[in-house]
Structure formats: structure tokens, C-alpha cells
PDB file of C-alpha atoms in Angstrom:
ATOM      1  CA  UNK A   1    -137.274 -46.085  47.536  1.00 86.00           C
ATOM      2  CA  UNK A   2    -139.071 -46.960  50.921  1.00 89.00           C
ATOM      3  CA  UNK A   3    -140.868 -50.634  51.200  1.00 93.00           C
ATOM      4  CA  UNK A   4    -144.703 -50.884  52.250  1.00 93.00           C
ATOM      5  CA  UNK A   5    -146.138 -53.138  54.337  1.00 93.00           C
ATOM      6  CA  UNK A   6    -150.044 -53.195  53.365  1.00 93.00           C
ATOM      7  CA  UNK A   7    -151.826 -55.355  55.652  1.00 93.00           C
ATOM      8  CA  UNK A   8    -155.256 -56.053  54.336  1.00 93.00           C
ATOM      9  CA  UNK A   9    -158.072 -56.268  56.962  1.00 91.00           C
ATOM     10  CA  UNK A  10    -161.415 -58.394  55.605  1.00 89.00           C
ATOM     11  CA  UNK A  11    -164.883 -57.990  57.122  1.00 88.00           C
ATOM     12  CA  UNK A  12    -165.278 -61.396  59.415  1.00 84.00           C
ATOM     13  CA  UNK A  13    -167.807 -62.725  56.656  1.00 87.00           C
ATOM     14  CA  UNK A  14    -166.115 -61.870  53.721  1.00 89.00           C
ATOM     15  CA  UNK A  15    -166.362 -64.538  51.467  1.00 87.00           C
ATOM     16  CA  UNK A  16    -163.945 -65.614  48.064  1.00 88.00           C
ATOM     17  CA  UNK A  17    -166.131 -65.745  45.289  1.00 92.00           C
ATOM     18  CA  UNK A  18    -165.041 -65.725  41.572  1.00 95.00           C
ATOM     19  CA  UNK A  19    -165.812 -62.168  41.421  1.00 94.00           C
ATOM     20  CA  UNK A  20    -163.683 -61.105  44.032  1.00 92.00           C
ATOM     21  CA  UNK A  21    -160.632 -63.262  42.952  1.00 92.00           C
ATOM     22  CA  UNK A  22    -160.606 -61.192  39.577  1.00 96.00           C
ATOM     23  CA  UNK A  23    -160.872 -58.095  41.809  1.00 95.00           C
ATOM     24  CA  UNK A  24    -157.826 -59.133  43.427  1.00 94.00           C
ATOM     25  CA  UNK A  25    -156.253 -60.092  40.282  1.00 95.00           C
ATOM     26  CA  UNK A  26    -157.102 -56.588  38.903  1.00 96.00           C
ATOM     27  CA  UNK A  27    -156.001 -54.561  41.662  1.00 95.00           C
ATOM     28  CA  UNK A  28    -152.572 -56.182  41.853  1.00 95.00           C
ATOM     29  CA  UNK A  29    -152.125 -56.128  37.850  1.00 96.00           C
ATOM     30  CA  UNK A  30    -152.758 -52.137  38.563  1.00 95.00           C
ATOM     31  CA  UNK A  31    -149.788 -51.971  40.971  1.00 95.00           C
ATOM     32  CA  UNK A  32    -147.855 -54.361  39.551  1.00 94.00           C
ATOM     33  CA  UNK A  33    -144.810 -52.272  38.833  1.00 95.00           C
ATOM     34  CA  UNK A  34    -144.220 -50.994  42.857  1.00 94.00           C
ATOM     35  CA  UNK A  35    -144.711 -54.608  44.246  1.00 94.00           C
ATOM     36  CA  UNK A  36    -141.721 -55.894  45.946  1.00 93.00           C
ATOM     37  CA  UNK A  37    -143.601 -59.239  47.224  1.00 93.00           C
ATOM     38  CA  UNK A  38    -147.142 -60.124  46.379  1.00 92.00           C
ATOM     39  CA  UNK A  39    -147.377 -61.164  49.504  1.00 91.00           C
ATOM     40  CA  UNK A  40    -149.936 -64.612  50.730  1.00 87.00           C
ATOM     41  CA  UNK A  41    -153.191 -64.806  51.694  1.00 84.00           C
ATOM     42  CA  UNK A  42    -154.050 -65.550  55.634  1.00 83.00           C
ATOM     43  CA  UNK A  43    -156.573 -68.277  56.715  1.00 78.00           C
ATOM     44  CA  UNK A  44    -155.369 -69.224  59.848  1.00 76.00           C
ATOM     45  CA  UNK A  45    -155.098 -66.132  62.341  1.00 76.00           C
ATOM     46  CA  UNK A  46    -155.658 -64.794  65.800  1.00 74.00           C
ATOM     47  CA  UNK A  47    -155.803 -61.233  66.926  1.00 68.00           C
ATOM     48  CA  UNK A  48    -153.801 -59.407  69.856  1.00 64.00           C
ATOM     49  CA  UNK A  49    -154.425 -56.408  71.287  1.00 62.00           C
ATOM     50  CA  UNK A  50    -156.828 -53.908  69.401  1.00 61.00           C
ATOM     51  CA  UNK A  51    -157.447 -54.604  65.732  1.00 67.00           C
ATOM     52  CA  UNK A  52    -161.323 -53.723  64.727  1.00 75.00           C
ATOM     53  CA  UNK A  53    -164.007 -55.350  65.489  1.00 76.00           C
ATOM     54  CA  UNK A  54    -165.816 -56.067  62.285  1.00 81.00           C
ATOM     55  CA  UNK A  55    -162.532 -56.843  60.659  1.00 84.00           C
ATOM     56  CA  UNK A  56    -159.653 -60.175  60.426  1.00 87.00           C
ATOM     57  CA  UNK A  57    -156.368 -60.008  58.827  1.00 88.00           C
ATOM     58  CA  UNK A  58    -156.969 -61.281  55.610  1.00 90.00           C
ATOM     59  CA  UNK A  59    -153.473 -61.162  54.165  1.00 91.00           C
ATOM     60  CA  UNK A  60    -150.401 -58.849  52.869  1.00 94.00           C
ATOM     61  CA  UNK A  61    -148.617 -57.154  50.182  1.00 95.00           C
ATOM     62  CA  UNK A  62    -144.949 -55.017  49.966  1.00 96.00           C
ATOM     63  CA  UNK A  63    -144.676 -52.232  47.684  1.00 95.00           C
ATOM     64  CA  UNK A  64    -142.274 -50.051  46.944  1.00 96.00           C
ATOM     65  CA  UNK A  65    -143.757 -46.004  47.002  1.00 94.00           C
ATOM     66  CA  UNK A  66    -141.999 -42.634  47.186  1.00 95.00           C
ATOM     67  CA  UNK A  67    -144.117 -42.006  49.845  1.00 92.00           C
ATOM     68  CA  UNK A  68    -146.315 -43.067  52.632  1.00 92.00           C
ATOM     69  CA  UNK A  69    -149.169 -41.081  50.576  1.00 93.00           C
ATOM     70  CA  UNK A  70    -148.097 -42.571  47.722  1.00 94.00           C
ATOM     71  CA  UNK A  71    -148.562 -46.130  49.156  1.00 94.00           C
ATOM     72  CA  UNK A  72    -152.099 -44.845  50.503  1.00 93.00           C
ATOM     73  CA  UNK A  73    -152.655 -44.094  47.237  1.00 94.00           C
ATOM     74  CA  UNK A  74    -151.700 -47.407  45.710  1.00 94.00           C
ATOM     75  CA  UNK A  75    -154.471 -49.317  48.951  1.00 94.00           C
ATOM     76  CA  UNK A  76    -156.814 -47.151  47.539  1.00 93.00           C
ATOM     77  CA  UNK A  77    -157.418 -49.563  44.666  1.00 93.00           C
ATOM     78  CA  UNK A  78    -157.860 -52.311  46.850  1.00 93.00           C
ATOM     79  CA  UNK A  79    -161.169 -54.259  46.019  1.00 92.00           C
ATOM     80  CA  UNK A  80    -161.383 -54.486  49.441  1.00 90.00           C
ATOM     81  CA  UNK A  81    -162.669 -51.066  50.924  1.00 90.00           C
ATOM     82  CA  UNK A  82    -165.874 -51.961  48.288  1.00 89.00           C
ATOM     83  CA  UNK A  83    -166.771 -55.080  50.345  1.00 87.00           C
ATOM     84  CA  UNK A  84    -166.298 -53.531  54.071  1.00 86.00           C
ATOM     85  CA  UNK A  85    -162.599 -54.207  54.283  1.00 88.00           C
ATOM     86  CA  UNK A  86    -159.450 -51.860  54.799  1.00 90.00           C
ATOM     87  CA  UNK A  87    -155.806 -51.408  53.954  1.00 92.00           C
ATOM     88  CA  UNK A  88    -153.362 -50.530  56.556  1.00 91.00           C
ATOM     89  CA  UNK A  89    -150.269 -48.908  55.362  1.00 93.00           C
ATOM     90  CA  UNK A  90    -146.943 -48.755  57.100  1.00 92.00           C
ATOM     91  CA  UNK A  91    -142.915 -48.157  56.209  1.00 91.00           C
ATOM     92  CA  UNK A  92    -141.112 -50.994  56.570  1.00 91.00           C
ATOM     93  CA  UNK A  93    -137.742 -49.479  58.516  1.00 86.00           C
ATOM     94  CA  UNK A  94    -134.584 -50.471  59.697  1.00 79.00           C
ATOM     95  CA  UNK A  95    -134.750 -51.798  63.557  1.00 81.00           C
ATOM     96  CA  UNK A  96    -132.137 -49.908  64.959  1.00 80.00           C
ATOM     97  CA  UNK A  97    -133.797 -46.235  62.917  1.00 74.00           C
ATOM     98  CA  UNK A  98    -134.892 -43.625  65.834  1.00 77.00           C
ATOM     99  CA  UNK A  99    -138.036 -42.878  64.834  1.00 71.00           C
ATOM    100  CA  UNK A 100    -138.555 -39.099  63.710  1.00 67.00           C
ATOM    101  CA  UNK A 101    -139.855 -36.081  66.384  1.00 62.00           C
ATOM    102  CA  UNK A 102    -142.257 -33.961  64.910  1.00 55.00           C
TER     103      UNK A 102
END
């Protein structure tokens, strides 16, 4: 089954409350069974290139999905995309794969 990197993206004043710690809690006891790492929280970061403007990199998790919908799926719990945030999603492959033509 494929790993997923989701890369969670806060809103530059999101704030940890108690409230949104037991989101977080919540939302990984709900996926618990495809996590592969749980993944760490980021406080020190700095951005390169393009990465939204309203938005920092807030921290990661791997899963483990069937497919990239079905990871999608699984960021669409995240507590996150209620407070301004988002969830990217991306396959975690083998560096020497070709990537596929479509």
C-alpha cells in the first residue's frame, strides 16, 4: 500500500489553544489505523519558492492509503481546513521511479 506525505499548512496566526489540541487529538485517533508516522509538529521554518501566502508549514503526518483520493479523503478530517489551514497530499515514491505520462 502507497505511503502519504500530508504536509499541513496553518494560517500565519493560527494559534494552539486547548481546543485545537483535542482537535488534533481527534482527527489523528480517526485515522489512526493508516498512520505510518504521526509525524512532529514545526515551529521553526522558512519558506522557498511559492507556498501561499496566508499559510506556514505547520507540521506532517505519513499514512498509508490505497489511493491518492483515498489519502485526500483521510486530510479531509483535518481540524485544520475549519481554522483557515490546508492539507497537502502527496505519494511518497521511490527516487529512481519515472514518473507516469498521462
Amino acid at each position: 500500500m502507497p505511503t502519504y506525505l500530508l504536509s499541513f499548512r496553518m494560517p500565519g496566526d493560527y494559534v494552539s489553544t486547548p481546543d485545537t489540541r483535542a482537535h488534533w487529538s481527534a482527527f489523528f485517533d480517526t485515522i489512526s489505523t493508516q498512520l505510518e508516522d504521526l509525524g512532529a509538529p514545526i515551529f521553526s521554518r522558512r519558506s522557498v519558492g511559492e507556498t501561499g501566502t496566508d499559510t506556514v508549514l505547520g507540521g506532517y503526518s505519513l499514512v498509508d492509503a490505497e489511493s491518492l483520493e483515498h489519502a485526500a479523503a483521510l486530510a479531509e478530517r483535518c481540524p485544520l481546513l475549519n481554522d483557515g489551514g490546508g492539507v497537502d497530499v502527496g505519494e511518497l515514491t521511490d527516487p529512481s521511479a519515472t514518473p507516469a505520462t498521462t
